[in-house]
mmCIF file of N, CA and C in Angstrom:
data_model
loop_
_atom_site.group_PDB
_atom_site.id
_atom_site.type_symbol
_atom_site.label_atom_id
_atom_site.label_comp_id
_atom_site.label_asym_id
_atom_site.label_seq_id
_atom_site.Cartn_x
_atom_site.Cartn_y
_atom_site.Cartn_z
ATOM 1 N N MET A 585 0.847 -1.180 0.000
ATOM 2 C CA MET A 585 0.000 0.000 0.000
ATOM 3 C C MET A 585 0.891 1.241 0.000
ATOM 4 N N THR A 586 0.531 2.221 -0.781
ATOM 5 C CA THR A 586 1.297 3.460 -0.869
ATOM 6 C C THR A 586 1.113 4.279 0.396
ATOM 7 N N GLN A 587 2.210 4.785 0.907
ATOM 8 C CA GLN A 587 2.157 5.602 2.114
ATOM 9 C C GLN A 587 1.775 7.032 1.746
ATOM 10 N N GLN A 588 0.717 7.550 2.341
ATOM 11 C CA GLN A 588 0.269 8.923 2.108
ATOM 12 C C GLN A 588 1.065 9.863 2.969
ATOM 13 N N ALA A 589 1.417 10.972 2.399
ATOM 14 C CA ALA A 589 2.094 12.004 3.185
ATOM 15 C C ALA A 589 1.058 12.780 3.985
ATOM 16 N N LEU A 590 1.507 13.298 5.073
ATOM 17 C CA LEU A 590 0.700 14.184 5.901
ATOM 18 C C LEU A 590 1.140 15.603 5.581
ATOM 19 N N ASP A 591 0.196 16.437 5.194
ATOM 20 C CA ASP A 591 0.476 17.857 4.987
ATOM 21 C C ASP A 591 -0.082 18.615 6.173
ATOM 22 N N LEU A 592 0.769 19.393 6.814
ATOM 23 C CA LEU A 592 0.354 20.186 7.962
ATOM 24 C C LEU A 592 0.537 21.654 7.625
ATOM 25 N N THR A 593 -0.566 22.393 7.631
ATOM 26 C CA THR A 593 -0.500 23.837 7.431
ATOM 27 C C THR A 593 -0.438 24.487 8.799
ATOM 28 N N ILE A 594 0.546 25.344 8.974
ATOM 29 C CA ILE A 594 0.768 26.042 10.236
ATOM 30 C C ILE A 594 0.536 27.520 9.970
ATOM 31 N N ALA A 595 -0.531 28.070 10.531
ATOM 32 C CA ALA A 595 -0.846 29.490 10.353
ATOM 33 C C ALA A 595 -0.552 30.219 11.658
ATOM 34 N N LEU A 596 0.334 31.190 11.587
ATOM 35 C CA LEU A 596 0.775 31.914 12.776
ATOM 36 C C LEU A 596 -0.030 33.188 12.977
ATOM 37 N N GLN A 597 -0.324 33.469 14.228
ATOM 38 C CA GLN A 597 -0.912 34.740 14.622
ATOM 39 C C GLN A 597 -0.182 35.197 15.871
ATOM 40 N N GLU A 598 0.093 36.477 15.922
ATOM 41 C CA GLU A 598 0.729 37.033 17.108
ATOM 42 C C GLU A 598 0.095 38.383 17.378
ATOM 43 N N GLN A 599 -0.215 38.600 18.630
ATOM 44 C CA GLN A 599 -0.836 39.845 19.047
ATOM 45 C C GLN A 599 0.002 41.026 18.559
ATOM 46 N N ASP A 600 -0.643 42.005 17.943
ATOM 47 C CA ASP A 600 -0.026 43.242 17.456
ATOM 48 C C ASP A 600 0.986 43.040 16.330
ATOM 49 N N ALA A 601 0.982 41.889 15.664
ATOM 50 C CA ALA A 601 1.913 41.650 14.557
ATOM 51 C C ALA A 601 1.258 42.052 13.237
ATOM 52 N N ASP A 602 2.047 42.706 12.376
ATOM 53 C CA ASP A 602 1.550 43.033 11.043
ATOM 54 C C ASP A 602 2.018 41.953 10.063
ATOM 55 N N ALA A 603 1.685 42.117 8.782
ATOM 56 C CA ALA A 603 2.027 41.114 7.774
ATOM 57 C C ALA A 603 3.533 40.884 7.689
ATOM 58 N N GLU A 604 4.312 41.945 7.795
ATOM 59 C CA GLU A 604 5.771 41.814 7.734
ATOM 60 C C GLU A 604 6.299 41.003 8.924
ATOM 61 N N ASP A 605 5.753 41.273 10.109
ATOM 62 C CA ASP A 605 6.153 40.517 11.304
ATOM 63 C C ASP A 605 5.811 39.034 11.147
ATOM 64 N N LEU A 606 4.598 38.763 10.655
ATOM 65 C CA LEU A 606 4.172 37.376 10.491
ATOM 66 C C LEU A 606 5.033 36.648 9.461
ATOM 67 N N ASP A 607 5.409 37.346 8.401
ATOM 68 C CA ASP A 607 6.281 36.745 7.397
ATOM 69 C C ASP A 607 7.640 36.395 8.014
ATOM 70 N N ARG A 608 8.180 37.306 8.800
ATOM 71 C CA ARG A 608 9.466 37.080 9.467
ATOM 72 C C ARG A 608 9.366 35.901 10.439
ATOM 73 N N LEU A 609 8.288 35.857 11.220
ATOM 74 C CA LEU A 609 8.090 34.761 12.169
ATOM 75 C C LEU A 609 7.954 33.417 11.450
ATOM 76 N N ALA A 610 7.221 33.419 10.345
ATOM 77 C CA ALA A 610 7.046 32.181 9.577
ATOM 78 C C ALA A 610 8.384 31.696 9.026
ATOM 79 N N ARG A 611 9.207 32.624 8.555
ATOM 80 C CA ARG A 611 10.534 32.246 8.041
ATOM 81 C C ARG A 611 11.406 31.664 9.162
ATOM 82 N N GLN A 612 11.340 32.276 10.342
ATOM 83 C CA GLN A 612 12.124 31.770 11.477
ATOM 84 C C GLN A 612 11.671 30.366 11.872
ATOM 85 N N LEU A 613 10.360 30.183 11.975
ATOM 86 C CA LEU A 613 9.836 28.869 12.353
ATOM 87 C C LEU A 613 10.166 27.832 11.285
ATOM 88 N N ARG A 614 10.033 28.196 10.027
ATOM 89 C CA ARG A 614 10.377 27.278 8.930
ATOM 90 C C ARG A 614 11.842 26.846 9.036
ATOM 91 N N HIS A 615 12.713 27.790 9.321
ATOM 92 C CA HIS A 615 14.142 27.488 9.479
ATOM 93 C C HIS A 615 14.352 26.506 10.645
ATOM 94 N N GLU A 616 13.674 26.743 11.748
ATOM 95 C CA GLU A 616 13.785 25.841 12.904
ATOM 96 C C GLU A 616 13.282 24.439 12.570
ATOM 97 N N ILE A 617 12.193 24.370 11.827
ATOM 98 C CA ILE A 617 11.637 23.072 11.431
ATOM 99 C C ILE A 617 12.656 22.306 10.590
ATOM 100 N N HIS A 618 13.244 22.986 9.605
ATOM 101 C CA HIS A 618 14.255 22.333 8.755
ATOM 102 C C HIS A 618 15.468 21.883 9.557
ATOM 103 N N ASP A 619 15.896 22.693 10.515
ATOM 104 C CA ASP A 619 17.073 22.350 11.319
ATOM 105 C C ASP A 619 16.822 21.185 12.268
ATOM 106 N N ALA A 620 15.614 21.109 12.821
ATOM 107 C CA ALA A 620 15.340 20.143 13.883
ATOM 108 C C ALA A 620 14.741 18.822 13.404
ATOM 109 N N LEU A 621 14.048 18.846 12.271
ATOM 110 C CA LEU A 621 13.283 17.666 11.872
ATOM 111 C C LEU A 621 13.577 17.247 10.438
ATOM 112 N N ASP A 622 13.352 15.985 10.170
ATOM 113 C CA ASP A 622 13.538 15.439 8.831
ATOM 114 C C ASP A 622 12.203 15.509 8.083
ATOM 115 N N VAL A 623 11.853 16.707 7.616
ATOM 116 C CA VAL A 623 10.603 16.894 6.887
ATOM 117 C C VAL A 623 10.873 16.762 5.393
ATOM 118 N N GLU A 624 9.849 16.333 4.650
ATOM 119 C CA GLU A 624 9.995 16.239 3.198
ATOM 120 C C GLU A 624 10.175 17.626 2.603
ATOM 121 N N LYS A 625 9.328 18.555 3.041
ATOM 122 C CA LYS A 625 9.468 19.945 2.612
ATOM 123 C C LYS A 625 8.665 20.834 3.545
ATOM 124 N N ALA A 626 9.089 22.083 3.624
ATOM 125 C CA ALA A 626 8.368 23.101 4.394
ATOM 126 C C ALA A 626 8.422 24.370 3.558
ATOM 127 N N THR A 627 7.271 24.815 3.107
ATOM 128 C CA THR A 627 7.230 25.978 2.223
ATOM 129 C C THR A 627 6.366 27.074 2.817
ATOM 130 N N LEU A 628 6.782 28.300 2.577
ATOM 131 C CA LEU A 628 5.994 29.454 2.991
ATOM 132 C C LEU A 628 4.873 29.653 1.990
ATOM 133 N N THR A 629 3.731 30.075 2.476
ATOM 134 C CA THR A 629 2.629 30.389 1.573
ATOM 135 C C THR A 629 2.614 31.887 1.338
ATOM 136 N N ARG A 630 1.900 32.290 0.358
ATOM 137 C CA ARG A 630 1.778 33.705 0.007
ATOM 138 C C ARG A 630 0.311 34.087 -0.017
ATOM 139 N N ASP A 631 0.054 35.386 0.045
ATOM 140 C CA ASP A 631 -1.320 35.865 -0.071
ATOM 141 C C ASP A 631 -1.912 35.385 -1.382
ATOM 142 N N ALA A 632 -3.115 34.934 -1.329
ATOM 143 C CA ALA A 632 -3.819 34.525 -2.539
ATOM 144 C C ALA A 632 -5.299 34.812 -2.338
ATOM 145 N N VAL A 633 -5.941 35.207 -3.394
ATOM 146 C CA VAL A 633 -7.374 35.459 -3.339
ATOM 147 C C VAL A 633 -8.046 34.351 -4.124
ATOM 148 N N LEU A 634 -9.018 33.708 -3.500
ATOM 149 C CA LEU A 634 -9.722 32.634 -4.175
ATOM 150 C C LEU A 634 -10.723 33.214 -5.159
ATOM 151 N N PRO A 635 -10.901 32.558 -6.301
ATOM 152 C CA PRO A 635 -11.912 33.024 -7.247
ATOM 153 C C PRO A 635 -13.305 32.845 -6.657
ATOM 154 N N PRO A 636 -14.286 33.646 -7.097
ATOM 155 C CA PRO A 636 -15.649 33.508 -6.574
ATOM 156 C C PRO A 636 -16.149 32.072 -6.744
ATOM 157 N N GLY A 637 -16.751 31.541 -5.685
ATOM 158 C CA GLY A 637 -17.298 30.199 -5.719
ATOM 159 C C GLY A 637 -16.309 29.104 -5.366
ATOM 160 N N ALA A 638 -15.031 29.447 -5.213
ATOM 161 C CA ALA A 638 -14.030 28.429 -4.872
ATOM 162 C C ALA A 638 -14.195 28.011 -3.421
ATOM 163 N N LYS A 639 -13.890 26.761 -3.153
ATOM 164 C CA LYS A 639 -13.972 26.257 -1.787
ATOM 165 C C LYS A 639 -12.596 26.287 -1.161
ATOM 166 N N GLY A 640 -12.541 26.530 0.133
ATOM 167 C CA GLY A 640 -11.268 26.528 0.846
ATOM 168 C C GLY A 640 -10.973 27.875 1.455
ATOM 169 N N ASP A 641 -9.910 27.909 2.247
ATOM 170 C CA ASP A 641 -9.503 29.126 2.934
ATOM 171 C C ASP A 641 -8.487 29.878 2.090
ATOM 172 N N PRO A 642 -8.526 31.210 2.130
ATOM 173 C CA PRO A 642 -7.462 31.949 1.455
ATOM 174 C C PRO A 642 -6.137 31.702 2.165
ATOM 175 N N ILE A 643 -5.077 31.665 1.405
ATOM 176 C CA ILE A 643 -3.744 31.467 1.974
ATOM 177 C C ILE A 643 -3.254 32.815 2.474
ATOM 178 N N THR A 644 -2.644 32.838 3.635
ATOM 179 C CA THR A 644 -2.230 34.104 4.221
ATOM 180 C C THR A 644 -0.746 34.140 4.522
ATOM 181 N N VAL A 645 -0.244 35.357 4.669
ATOM 182 C CA VAL A 645 1.131 35.544 5.126
ATOM 183 C C VAL A 645 1.218 34.971 6.531
ATOM 184 N N GLY A 646 2.343 34.378 6.850
ATOM 185 C CA GLY A 646 2.507 33.789 8.175
ATOM 186 C C GLY A 646 2.099 32.342 8.226
ATOM 187 N N SER A 647 2.008 31.707 7.062
ATOM 188 C CA SER A 647 1.637 30.294 7.013
ATOM 189 C C SER A 647 2.752 29.475 6.382
ATOM 190 N N ILE A 648 2.873 28.255 6.869
ATOM 191 C CA ILE A 648 3.865 27.307 6.373
ATOM 192 C C ILE A 648 3.125 26.001 6.090
ATOM 193 N N VAL A 649 3.434 25.372 4.976
ATOM 194 C CA VAL A 649 2.905 24.042 4.696
ATOM 195 C C VAL A 649 4.073 23.072 4.801
ATOM 196 N N VAL A 650 3.909 22.074 5.676
ATOM 197 C CA VAL A 650 4.964 21.095 5.920
ATOM 198 C C VAL A 650 4.469 19.727 5.459
ATOM 199 N N ALA A 651 5.260 19.062 4.622
ATOM 200 C CA ALA A 651 4.939 17.704 4.175
ATOM 201 C C ALA A 651 5.772 16.726 4.997
ATOM 202 N N LEU A 652 5.084 15.770 5.607
ATOM 203 C CA LEU A 652 5.737 14.780 6.469
ATOM 204 C C LEU A 652 5.417 13.383 5.963
ATOM 205 N N ALA A 653 6.361 12.488 6.094
ATOM 206 C CA ALA A 653 6.124 11.113 5.667
ATOM 207 C C ALA A 653 5.952 10.160 6.843
ATOM 208 N N SER A 654 6.293 10.595 8.054
ATOM 209 C CA SER A 654 6.193 9.667 9.183
ATOM 210 C C SER A 654 5.477 10.293 10.371
ATOM 211 N N ALA A 655 4.829 9.433 11.129
ATOM 212 C CA ALA A 655 4.121 9.875 12.323
ATOM 213 C C ALA A 655 5.090 10.399 13.374
ATOM 214 N N GLY A 656 6.274 9.819 13.449
ATOM 215 C CA GLY A 656 7.270 10.272 14.419
ATOM 216 C C GLY A 656 7.687 11.704 14.181
ATOM 217 N N VAL A 657 7.839 12.080 12.923
ATOM 218 C CA VAL A 657 8.191 13.461 12.596
ATOM 219 C C VAL A 657 7.026 14.382 12.957
ATOM 220 N N PHE A 658 5.797 13.920 12.768
ATOM 221 C CA PHE A 658 4.630 14.728 13.117
ATOM 222 C C PHE A 658 4.619 15.055 14.608
ATOM 223 N N THR A 659 4.830 14.067 15.459
ATOM 224 C CA THR A 659 4.809 14.336 16.900
ATOM 225 C C THR A 659 5.959 15.256 17.302
ATOM 226 N N GLY A 660 7.112 15.093 16.674
ATOM 227 C CA GLY A 660 8.235 16.001 16.930
ATOM 228 C C GLY A 660 7.913 17.419 16.510
ATOM 229 N N LEU A 661 7.225 17.563 15.380
ATOM 230 C CA LEU A 661 6.836 18.887 14.893
ATOM 231 C C LEU A 661 5.849 19.552 15.847
ATOM 232 N N VAL A 662 4.905 18.792 16.359
ATOM 233 C CA VAL A 662 3.935 19.344 17.312
ATOM 234 C C VAL A 662 4.657 19.861 18.556
ATOM 235 N N GLU A 663 5.608 19.108 19.061
ATOM 236 C CA GLU A 663 6.370 19.553 20.239
ATOM 237 C C GLU A 663 7.174 20.815 19.935
ATOM 238 N N LEU A 664 7.778 20.881 18.756
ATOM 239 C CA LEU A 664 8.536 22.068 18.356
ATOM 240 C C LEU A 664 7.621 23.293 18.286
ATOM 241 N N ILE A 665 6.442 23.123 17.721
ATOM 242 C CA ILE A 665 5.480 24.226 17.594
ATOM 243 C C ILE A 665 5.015 24.694 18.970
ATOM 244 N N LYS A 666 4.744 23.759 19.866
ATOM 245 C CA LYS A 666 4.329 24.140 21.219
ATOM 246 C C LYS A 666 5.420 24.953 21.906
ATOM 247 N N ALA A 667 6.659 24.507 21.796
ATOM 248 C CA ALA A 667 7.781 25.231 22.414
ATOM 249 C C ALA A 667 7.942 26.610 21.783
ATOM 250 N N TRP A 668 7.790 26.701 20.484
ATOM 251 C CA TRP A 668 7.914 27.979 19.776
ATOM 252 C C TRP A 668 6.833 28.958 20.247
ATOM 253 N N ALA A 669 5.613 28.467 20.396
ATOM 254 C CA ALA A 669 4.501 29.323 20.822
ATOM 255 C C ALA A 669 4.713 29.865 22.232
ATOM 256 N N LEU A 670 5.382 29.101 23.075
ATOM 257 C CA LEU A 670 5.618 29.519 24.461
ATOM 258 C C LEU A 670 6.671 30.619 24.596
ATOM 259 N N ARG A 671 7.457 30.831 23.572
ATOM 260 C CA ARG A 671 8.546 31.807 23.667
ATOM 261 C C ARG A 671 8.074 33.244 23.783
ATOM 262 N N ARG A 672 6.866 33.513 23.347
ATOM 263 C CA ARG A 672 6.377 34.886 23.411
ATOM 264 C C ARG A 672 4.874 34.881 23.656
ATOM 265 N N GLU A 673 4.443 35.719 24.542
ATOM 266 C CA GLU A 673 3.031 35.818 24.875
ATOM 267 C C GLU A 673 2.236 36.320 23.673
ATOM 268 N N GLY A 674 1.009 35.858 23.554
ATOM 269 C CA GLY A 674 0.118 36.348 22.508
ATOM 270 C C GLY A 674 0.186 35.583 21.201
ATOM 271 N N ARG A 675 0.872 34.450 21.184
ATOM 272 C CA ARG A 675 0.960 33.659 19.953
ATOM 273 C C ARG A 675 -0.153 32.617 19.909
ATOM 274 N N THR A 676 -0.763 32.507 18.748
ATOM 275 C CA THR A 676 -1.754 31.475 18.476
ATOM 276 C C THR A 676 -1.367 30.833 17.153
ATOM 277 N N ILE A 677 -1.479 29.534 17.091
ATOM 278 C CA ILE A 677 -1.092 28.804 15.890
ATOM 279 C C ILE A 677 -2.250 27.898 15.487
ATOM 280 N N THR A 678 -2.683 28.033 14.249
ATOM 281 C CA THR A 678 -3.709 27.145 13.730
ATOM 282 C C THR A 678 -3.012 26.022 12.980
ATOM 283 N N LEU A 679 -3.306 24.805 13.390
ATOM 284 C CA LEU A 679 -2.728 23.616 12.766
ATOM 285 C C LEU A 679 -3.825 22.919 11.973
ATOM 286 N N LYS A 680 -3.578 22.709 10.692
ATOM 287 C CA LYS A 680 -4.541 21.996 9.855
ATOM 288 C C LYS A 680 -3.815 20.822 9.210
ATOM 289 N N ALA A 681 -4.133 19.621 9.678
ATOM 290 C CA ALA A 681 -3.509 18.403 9.161
ATOM 291 C C ALA A 681 -4.390 17.821 8.069
ATOM 292 N N LYS A 682 -3.749 17.443 6.966
ATOM 293 C CA LYS A 682 -4.489 16.859 5.849
ATOM 294 C C LYS A 682 -3.803 15.572 5.414
ATOM 295 N N VAL A 683 -4.588 14.491 5.419
ATOM 296 C CA VAL A 683 -4.133 13.192 4.930
ATOM 297 C C VAL A 683 -5.154 12.755 3.892
ATOM 298 N N GLY A 684 -4.738 12.678 2.647
ATOM 299 C CA GLY A 684 -5.688 12.357 1.584
ATOM 300 C C GLY A 684 -6.778 13.409 1.542
ATOM 301 N N ASP A 685 -8.029 12.977 1.683
ATOM 302 C CA ASP A 685 -9.144 13.933 1.670
ATOM 303 C C ASP A 685 -9.652 14.253 3.079
ATOM 304 N N ARG A 686 -8.936 13.802 4.096
ATOM 305 C CA ARG A 686 -9.341 14.052 5.487
ATOM 306 C C ARG A 686 -8.562 15.223 6.067
ATOM 307 N N GLU A 687 -9.260 16.072 6.837
ATOM 308 C CA GLU A 687 -8.615 17.214 7.495
ATOM 309 C C GLU A 687 -8.993 17.264 8.965
ATOM 310 N N VAL A 688 -8.031 17.666 9.787
ATOM 311 C CA VAL A 688 -8.244 17.880 11.217
ATOM 312 C C VAL A 688 -7.601 19.216 11.541
ATOM 313 N N GLU A 689 -8.297 20.050 12.305
ATOM 314 C CA GLU A 689 -7.788 21.394 12.586
ATOM 315 C C GLU A 689 -7.844 21.693 14.080
ATOM 316 N N LEU A 690 -6.840 22.434 14.546
ATOM 317 C CA LEU A 690 -6.786 22.880 15.936
ATOM 318 C C LEU A 690 -6.178 24.267 15.982
ATOM 319 N N SER A 691 -6.796 25.149 16.731
ATOM 320 C CA SER A 691 -6.208 26.456 17.010
ATOM 321 C C SER A 691 -5.519 26.331 18.362
ATOM 322 N N TYR A 692 -4.180 26.459 18.352
ATOM 323 C CA TYR A 692 -3.390 26.235 19.558
ATOM 324 C C TYR A 692 -2.916 27.547 20.161
ATOM 325 N N SER A 693 -3.223 27.730 21.427
ATOM 326 C CA SER A 693 -2.732 28.855 22.218
ATOM 327 C C SER A 693 -2.205 28.270 23.523
ATOM 328 N N PRO A 694 -0.956 28.575 23.888
ATOM 329 C CA PRO A 694 -0.400 28.004 25.118
ATOM 330 C C PRO A 694 -1.235 28.299 26.361
ATOM 331 N N THR A 695 -1.947 29.419 26.368
ATOM 332 C CA THR A 695 -2.721 29.786 27.552
ATOM 333 C C THR A 695 -4.160 29.278 27.514
ATOM 334 N N GLU A 696 -4.657 28.886 26.341
ATOM 335 C CA GLU A 696 -6.061 28.495 26.237
ATOM 336 C C GLU A 696 -6.288 27.041 25.846
ATOM 337 N N THR A 697 -5.362 26.444 25.143
ATOM 338 C CA THR A 697 -5.519 25.061 24.705
ATOM 339 C C THR A 697 -5.077 24.130 25.828
ATOM 340 N N THR A 698 -5.946 23.194 26.170
ATOM 341 C CA THR A 698 -5.606 22.253 27.238
ATOM 342 C C THR A 698 -4.707 21.144 26.686
ATOM 343 N N PRO A 699 -3.931 20.511 27.562
ATOM 344 C CA PRO A 699 -3.135 19.361 27.110
ATOM 345 C C PRO A 699 -4.016 18.264 26.505
ATOM 346 N N GLU A 700 -5.221 18.115 27.039
ATOM 347 C CA GLU A 700 -6.138 17.097 26.523
ATOM 348 C C GLU A 700 -6.558 17.411 25.093
ATOM 349 N N GLN A 701 -6.803 18.694 24.798
ATOM 350 C CA GLN A 701 -7.175 19.080 23.435
ATOM 351 C C GLN A 701 -6.031 18.802 22.461
ATOM 352 N N MET A 702 -4.809 19.117 22.875
ATOM 353 C CA MET A 702 -3.657 18.861 22.010
ATOM 354 C C MET A 702 -3.461 17.363 21.816
ATOM 355 N N THR A 703 -3.609 16.595 22.890
ATOM 356 C CA THR A 703 -3.478 15.140 22.789
ATOM 357 C C THR A 703 -4.533 14.570 21.852
ATOM 358 N N GLN A 704 -5.763 15.068 21.963
ATOM 359 C CA GLN A 704 -6.839 14.597 21.092
ATOM 360 C C GLN A 704 -6.526 14.912 19.630
ATOM 361 N N PHE A 705 -5.994 16.102 19.355
ATOM 362 C CA PHE A 705 -5.616 16.473 17.991
ATOM 363 C C PHE A 705 -4.566 15.499 17.451
ATOM 364 N N VAL A 706 -3.518 15.274 18.230
ATOM 365 C CA VAL A 706 -2.432 14.383 17.799
ATOM 366 C C VAL A 706 -2.966 12.969 17.578
ATOM 367 N N GLU A 707 -3.771 12.462 18.512
ATOM 368 C CA GLU A 707 -4.309 11.108 18.380
ATOM 369 C C GLU A 707 -5.226 10.980 17.172
ATOM 370 N N THR A 708 -6.015 12.012 16.892
ATOM 371 C CA THR A 708 -6.905 11.986 15.733
ATOM 372 C C THR A 708 -6.104 11.947 14.438
ATOM 373 N N VAL A 709 -5.065 12.766 14.361
ATOM 374 C CA VAL A 709 -4.219 12.769 13.162
ATOM 375 C C VAL A 709 -3.525 11.415 13.013
ATOM 376 N N MET A 710 -2.999 10.887 14.106
ATOM 377 C CA MET A 710 -2.301 9.597 14.047
ATOM 378 C C MET A 710 -3.264 8.483 13.617
ATOM 379 N N ALA A 711 -4.491 8.503 14.131
ATOM 380 C CA ALA A 711 -5.483 7.502 13.745
ATOM 381 C C ALA A 711 -5.832 7.643 12.268
ATOM 382 N N THR A 712 -5.926 8.870 11.785
ATOM 383 C CA THR A 712 -6.207 9.111 10.372
ATOM 384 C C THR A 712 -5.076 8.569 9.508
ATOM 385 N N LEU A 713 -3.844 8.801 9.929
ATOM 386 C CA LEU A 713 -2.693 8.252 9.202
ATOM 387 C C LEU A 713 -2.749 6.728 9.185
ATOM 388 N N GLN A 714 -3.057 6.141 10.326
ATOM 389 C CA GLN A 714 -3.109 4.683 10.424
ATOM 390 C C GLN A 714 -4.206 4.120 9.527
ATOM 391 N N LYS A 715 -5.390 4.728 9.547
ATOM 392 C CA LYS A 715 -6.497 4.265 8.706
ATOM 393 C C LYS A 715 -6.136 4.380 7.239
ATOM 394 N N ASP A 716 -5.465 5.485 6.887
ATOM 395 C CA ASP A 716 -5.113 5.717 5.496
ATOM 396 C C ASP A 716 -4.094 4.690 5.013
ATOM 397 N N ARG A 717 -3.197 4.278 5.885
ATOM 398 C CA ARG A 717 -2.152 3.324 5.505
ATOM 399 C C ARG A 717 -2.651 1.886 5.529
ATOM 400 N N ASN A 718 -3.627 1.606 6.407
ATOM 401 C CA ASN A 718 -4.123 0.244 6.536
ATOM 402 C C ASN A 718 -5.616 0.296 6.843
ATOM 403 N N PRO A 719 -6.460 0.405 5.826
ATOM 404 C CA PRO A 719 -7.896 0.569 6.075
ATOM 405 C C PRO A 719 -8.530 -0.596 6.819
ATOM 406 N N ASN A 720 -7.916 -1.776 6.833
ATOM 407 C CA ASN A 720 -8.466 -2.931 7.538
ATOM 408 C C ASN A 720 -7.886 -3.093 8.935
ATOM 409 N N HIS A 721 -7.078 -2.114 9.387
ATOM 410 C CA HIS A 721 -6.410 -2.206 10.691
ATOM 411 C C HIS A 721 -7.399 -2.480 11.819
ATOM 412 N N HIS A 722 -8.504 -1.761 11.861
ATOM 413 C CA HIS A 722 -9.475 -1.913 12.937
ATOM 414 C C HIS A 722 -10.078 -3.317 12.928
ATOM 415 N N GLN A 723 -10.434 -3.824 11.756
ATOM 416 C CA GLN A 723 -11.007 -5.156 11.670
ATOM 417 C C GLN A 723 -10.035 -6.207 12.183
ATOM 418 N N HIS A 724 -8.768 -6.096 11.831
ATOM 419 C CA HIS A 724 -7.787 -7.066 12.306
ATOM 420 C C HIS A 724 -7.671 -7.034 13.820
ATOM 421 N N ARG A 725 -7.708 -5.871 14.402
ATOM 422 C CA ARG A 725 -7.572 -5.756 15.846
ATOM 423 C C ARG A 725 -8.774 -6.400 16.537
ATOM 424 N N ILE A 726 -9.968 -6.174 16.024
ATOM 425 C CA ILE A 726 -11.161 -6.783 16.613
ATOM 426 C C ILE A 726 -11.071 -8.301 16.488
ATOM 427 N N HIS A 727 -10.644 -8.782 15.338
ATOM 428 C CA HIS A 727 -10.529 -10.223 15.120
ATOM 429 C C HIS A 727 -9.550 -10.841 16.120
ATOM 430 N N ARG A 728 -8.411 -10.215 16.312
ATOM 431 C CA ARG A 728 -7.432 -10.723 17.267
ATOM 432 C C ARG A 728 -7.995 -10.709 18.686
ATOM 433 N N ARG A 729 -8.730 -9.661 19.040
ATOM 434 C CA ARG A 729 -9.313 -9.567 20.374
ATOM 435 C C ARG A 729 -10.311 -10.705 20.571
ATOM 436 N N ASP A 730 -11.138 -10.960 19.549
ATOM 437 C CA ASP A 730 -12.096 -12.060 19.649
ATOM 438 C C ASP A 730 -11.375 -13.385 19.860
ATOM 439 N N ASN A 731 -10.265 -13.585 19.176
ATOM 440 C CA ASN A 731 -9.507 -14.827 19.346
ATOM 441 C C ASN A 731 -8.957 -14.958 20.756
ATOM 442 N N LEU A 732 -8.568 -13.851 21.355
ATOM 443 C CA LEU A 732 -8.016 -13.894 22.703
ATOM 444 C C LEU A 732 -9.078 -14.216 23.747
ATOM 445 N N GLU A 733 -10.311 -13.841 23.495
ATOM 446 C CA GLU A 733 -11.374 -14.075 24.467
ATOM 447 C C GLU A 733 -11.812 -15.527 24.508
ATOM 448 N N TYR A 734 -11.624 -16.262 23.451
ATOM 449 C CA TYR A 734 -12.097 -17.654 23.419
ATOM 450 C C TYR A 734 -11.101 -18.574 23.973
#
């Protein structure tokens, strides 16, 4: 089975930051991601206006799209983002994970997001990756459990 990549869009917001500040912050975070993790790619997005009737969110300054091939890199990236957000008060980061046609989104703020919410986001993304890689995974687990009970 072909392994699907996980695309994670990271949209940065910082209290009192203008577009230039957000662009600078996105470049710094992108550099840190490249230095710390083995990502397939991390690219900055640019302002774009969607045509009338198009579906989706407009791309904004201060956003990075990261392509990951492994779940381990994803969890490392989440930890890096959490640490980055803690460095300065007023930072909020929107994380949008996309695997195939499935999306999971979380707006992360160190002061407002609970550890349980972050854990749920990570577990949901990991489960989506697992389902995408092995759609029969759940059935096999139930079958094995049934065998253990008898």
